[in-house]
């Protein structure tokens, strides 16, 4: 994804109040992020532990920033992430809640999804998939995984 700045991150939110955006803390390693290895930027607020954020590029070249809350459920070890869709995850998956944007959100409408605990989706999609048969094109399958992650995360963000 294209590198983000503090300003572009904060300007991208579609389901957070001005105060929530002002209160957010960027990831500690923000300056060191390798943007070309990410399809989306997701992180847990270092100060407000129950809040997480994801900034997701859309297919049209826009950015959709989402604020998530943890409903307090325990992390699930044997679950599939709905974004990277990886069935052999090296990490836990957590149910994330996003308030819908606009009027729906004001009425208390939310969207939930099982997502990698620390938004490790970009790294997971870049892992070489299993070689299913002789001559299986691992690199091509990896590119498909990455493209599908971009589609699924952007579709979720658009729904919010
Ligand atoms: Zn994932």
Short mmCIF file of C-alpha atoms and ligand atoms in Angstrom, two decimals:
data_model
loop_
_atom_site.label_atom_id
_atom_site.label_comp_id
_atom_site.label_asym_id
_atom_site.label_seq_id
_atom_site.Cartn_x
_atom_site.Cartn_y
_atom_site.Cartn_z
CA UNK A 1 0.00 0.00 0.00
CA UNK A 2 1.08 3.60 -0.37
CA UNK A 3 2.79 5.04 2.73
CA UNK A 4 0.48 6.86 5.12
CA UNK A 5 1.16 9.84 7.34
CA UNK A 6 -0.35 10.81 10.68
CA UNK A 7 -2.62 13.21 8.76
CA UNK A 8 -3.82 10.72 6.13
CA UNK A 9 -4.48 8.11 8.83
CA UNK A 10 -6.58 10.49 10.91
CA UNK A 11 -8.46 11.85 7.90
CA UNK A 12 -9.49 8.36 6.76
CA UNK A 13 -11.89 7.39 9.56
CA UNK A 14 -15.50 6.81 8.56
CA UNK A 15 -16.96 5.47 11.82
CA UNK A 16 -15.20 7.44 14.54
CA UNK A 17 -16.04 10.75 16.19
CA UNK A 18 -13.65 13.69 16.07
CA UNK A 19 -12.76 13.01 19.68
CA UNK A 20 -12.06 9.32 19.00
CA UNK A 21 -9.79 10.28 16.10
CA UNK A 22 -8.03 12.90 18.24
CA UNK A 23 -7.54 10.34 21.04
CA UNK A 24 -6.01 7.63 18.89
CA UNK A 25 -2.35 6.75 19.19
CA UNK A 26 -0.44 5.58 16.12
CA UNK A 27 1.43 2.27 16.28
CA UNK A 28 4.74 2.60 18.14
CA UNK A 29 6.74 1.55 15.06
CA UNK A 30 4.89 3.84 12.63
CA UNK A 31 8.10 5.41 11.23
CA UNK A 32 9.60 1.98 10.53
CA UNK A 33 6.61 0.41 8.75
CA UNK A 34 7.47 -1.36 5.50
CA UNK A 35 4.48 -0.18 3.50
CA UNK A 36 5.20 -2.32 0.45
CA UNK A 37 4.62 -5.41 2.60
CA UNK A 38 1.19 -4.27 3.80
CA UNK A 39 -2.26 -4.35 2.19
CA UNK A 40 -3.83 -2.56 5.12
CA UNK A 41 -2.63 -0.94 8.31
CA UNK A 42 -4.22 -2.45 11.41
CA UNK A 43 -3.19 -1.95 15.02
CA UNK A 44 -4.34 -1.98 18.61
CA UNK A 45 -4.29 1.39 20.35
CA UNK A 46 -1.19 1.29 22.58
CA UNK A 47 -2.96 3.42 25.23
CA UNK A 48 -6.62 2.42 24.83
CA UNK A 49 -6.18 -1.35 24.71
CA UNK A 50 -9.76 -2.24 23.80
CA UNK A 51 -9.73 -0.07 20.70
CA UNK A 52 -8.20 -1.12 17.42
CA UNK A 53 -8.02 0.50 14.01
CA UNK A 54 -7.59 -0.53 10.42
CA UNK A 55 -6.91 1.77 7.50
CA UNK A 56 -7.84 -0.02 4.29
CA UNK A 57 -7.15 1.13 0.73
CA UNK A 58 -10.17 0.81 -1.57
CA UNK A 59 -9.98 -0.47 -5.12
CA UNK A 60 -10.79 3.06 -6.33
CA UNK A 61 -7.68 4.45 -4.64
CA UNK A 62 -9.39 5.83 -1.54
CA UNK A 63 -8.74 5.05 2.11
CA UNK A 64 -11.29 3.85 4.66
CA UNK A 65 -10.29 4.03 8.32
CA UNK A 66 -12.24 1.84 10.75
CA UNK A 67 -12.45 1.98 14.51
CA UNK A 68 -13.04 -1.39 16.17
CA UNK A 69 -13.97 -2.47 19.65
CA UNK A 70 -13.33 -5.87 21.13
CA UNK A 71 -16.55 -7.35 22.45
CA UNK A 72 -14.52 -9.04 25.19
CA UNK A 73 -14.65 -12.51 23.70
CA UNK A 74 -11.66 -14.77 24.08
CA UNK A 75 -9.29 -15.15 21.15
CA UNK A 76 -10.01 -18.22 19.05
CA UNK A 77 -7.15 -20.45 18.06
CA UNK A 78 -8.84 -22.72 15.57
CA UNK A 79 -10.75 -20.16 13.57
CA UNK A 80 -10.34 -18.66 10.16
CA UNK A 81 -9.75 -14.97 9.58
CA UNK A 82 -12.39 -13.49 7.30
CA UNK A 83 -9.87 -11.18 5.65
CA UNK A 84 -6.80 -13.31 4.90
CA UNK A 85 -8.95 -16.45 4.87
CA UNK A 86 -6.01 -18.52 6.06
CA UNK A 87 -6.97 -21.86 7.58
CA UNK A 88 -3.54 -22.53 9.09
CA UNK A 89 -2.99 -19.31 10.95
CA UNK A 90 0.08 -18.86 13.15
CA UNK A 91 -1.95 -16.41 15.28
CA UNK A 92 -5.28 -16.20 17.09
CA UNK A 93 -8.40 -14.65 15.63
CA UNK A 94 -10.62 -12.16 17.48
CA UNK A 95 -14.16 -10.98 16.92
CA UNK A 96 -13.98 -7.29 16.06
CA UNK A 97 -16.95 -4.90 16.13
CA UNK A 98 -17.16 -1.84 13.93
CA UNK A 99 -19.89 0.73 14.34
CA UNK A 100 -21.53 1.41 10.97
CA UNK A 101 -20.84 4.84 9.54
CA UNK A 102 -23.48 7.56 9.34
CA UNK A 103 -27.09 7.13 10.42
CA UNK A 104 -26.93 3.33 10.80
CA UNK A 105 -24.12 3.72 13.34
CA UNK A 106 -26.03 6.37 15.26
CA UNK A 107 -28.85 3.86 15.56
CA UNK A 108 -26.41 1.38 17.11
CA UNK A 109 -25.84 -0.75 14.03
CA UNK A 110 -22.51 -2.60 13.99
CA UNK A 111 -20.67 -5.03 11.75
CA UNK A 112 -18.61 -7.84 13.24
CA UNK A 113 -15.93 -9.99 11.78
CA UNK A 114 -13.38 -12.57 12.89
CA UNK A 115 -10.01 -11.04 12.08
CA UNK A 116 -6.41 -11.89 12.96
CA UNK A 117 -5.73 -10.72 16.51
CA UNK A 118 -3.11 -8.12 15.56
CA UNK A 119 -4.11 -7.71 11.89
CA UNK A 120 -1.30 -10.02 10.74
CA UNK A 121 -3.29 -10.61 7.51
CA UNK A 122 -0.74 -8.98 5.17
CA UNK A 123 2.07 -11.20 6.49
CA UNK A 124 -0.16 -14.28 6.38
CA UNK A 125 -1.19 -13.65 2.78
CA UNK A 126 2.49 -13.41 1.84
CA UNK A 127 3.35 -16.82 3.26
CA UNK A 128 3.96 -19.32 0.49
CA UNK A 129 0.92 -21.62 0.27
CA UNK A 130 1.15 -25.38 0.42
CA UNK A 131 2.25 -27.07 -2.78
CA UNK A 132 -0.87 -29.01 -3.66
CA UNK A 133 0.48 -30.88 -6.67
CA UNK A 134 3.61 -31.12 -8.76
CA UNK A 135 4.09 -28.00 -10.81
CA UNK A 136 1.80 -25.95 -8.53
CA UNK A 137 2.69 -22.29 -9.02
CA UNK A 138 3.36 -21.17 -5.44
CA UNK A 139 4.18 -17.59 -6.39
CA UNK A 140 1.01 -17.20 -8.43
CA UNK A 141 -1.06 -18.65 -5.58
CA UNK A 142 0.61 -16.22 -3.21
CA UNK A 143 -0.32 -13.29 -5.46
CA UNK A 144 -3.91 -14.53 -5.49
CA UNK A 145 -3.92 -14.70 -1.66
CA UNK A 146 -2.71 -11.09 -1.51
CA UNK A 147 -5.25 -9.87 -4.07
CA UNK A 148 -8.08 -11.64 -2.24
CA UNK A 149 -7.07 -10.10 1.08
CA UNK A 150 -7.25 -6.66 -0.56
CA UNK A 151 -10.70 -7.45 -1.98
CA UNK A 152 -12.14 -8.85 1.26
CA UNK A 153 -10.85 -6.12 3.53
CA UNK A 154 -11.98 -3.38 1.13
CA UNK A 155 -15.41 -5.04 0.82
CA UNK A 156 -15.79 -5.09 4.62
CA UNK A 157 -14.72 -1.44 4.91
CA UNK A 158 -17.15 -0.41 2.17
CA UNK A 159 -19.97 -2.23 3.99
CA UNK A 160 -19.21 -0.29 7.17
ZN1 LIG B 1 -6.11 -12.35 8.81
#
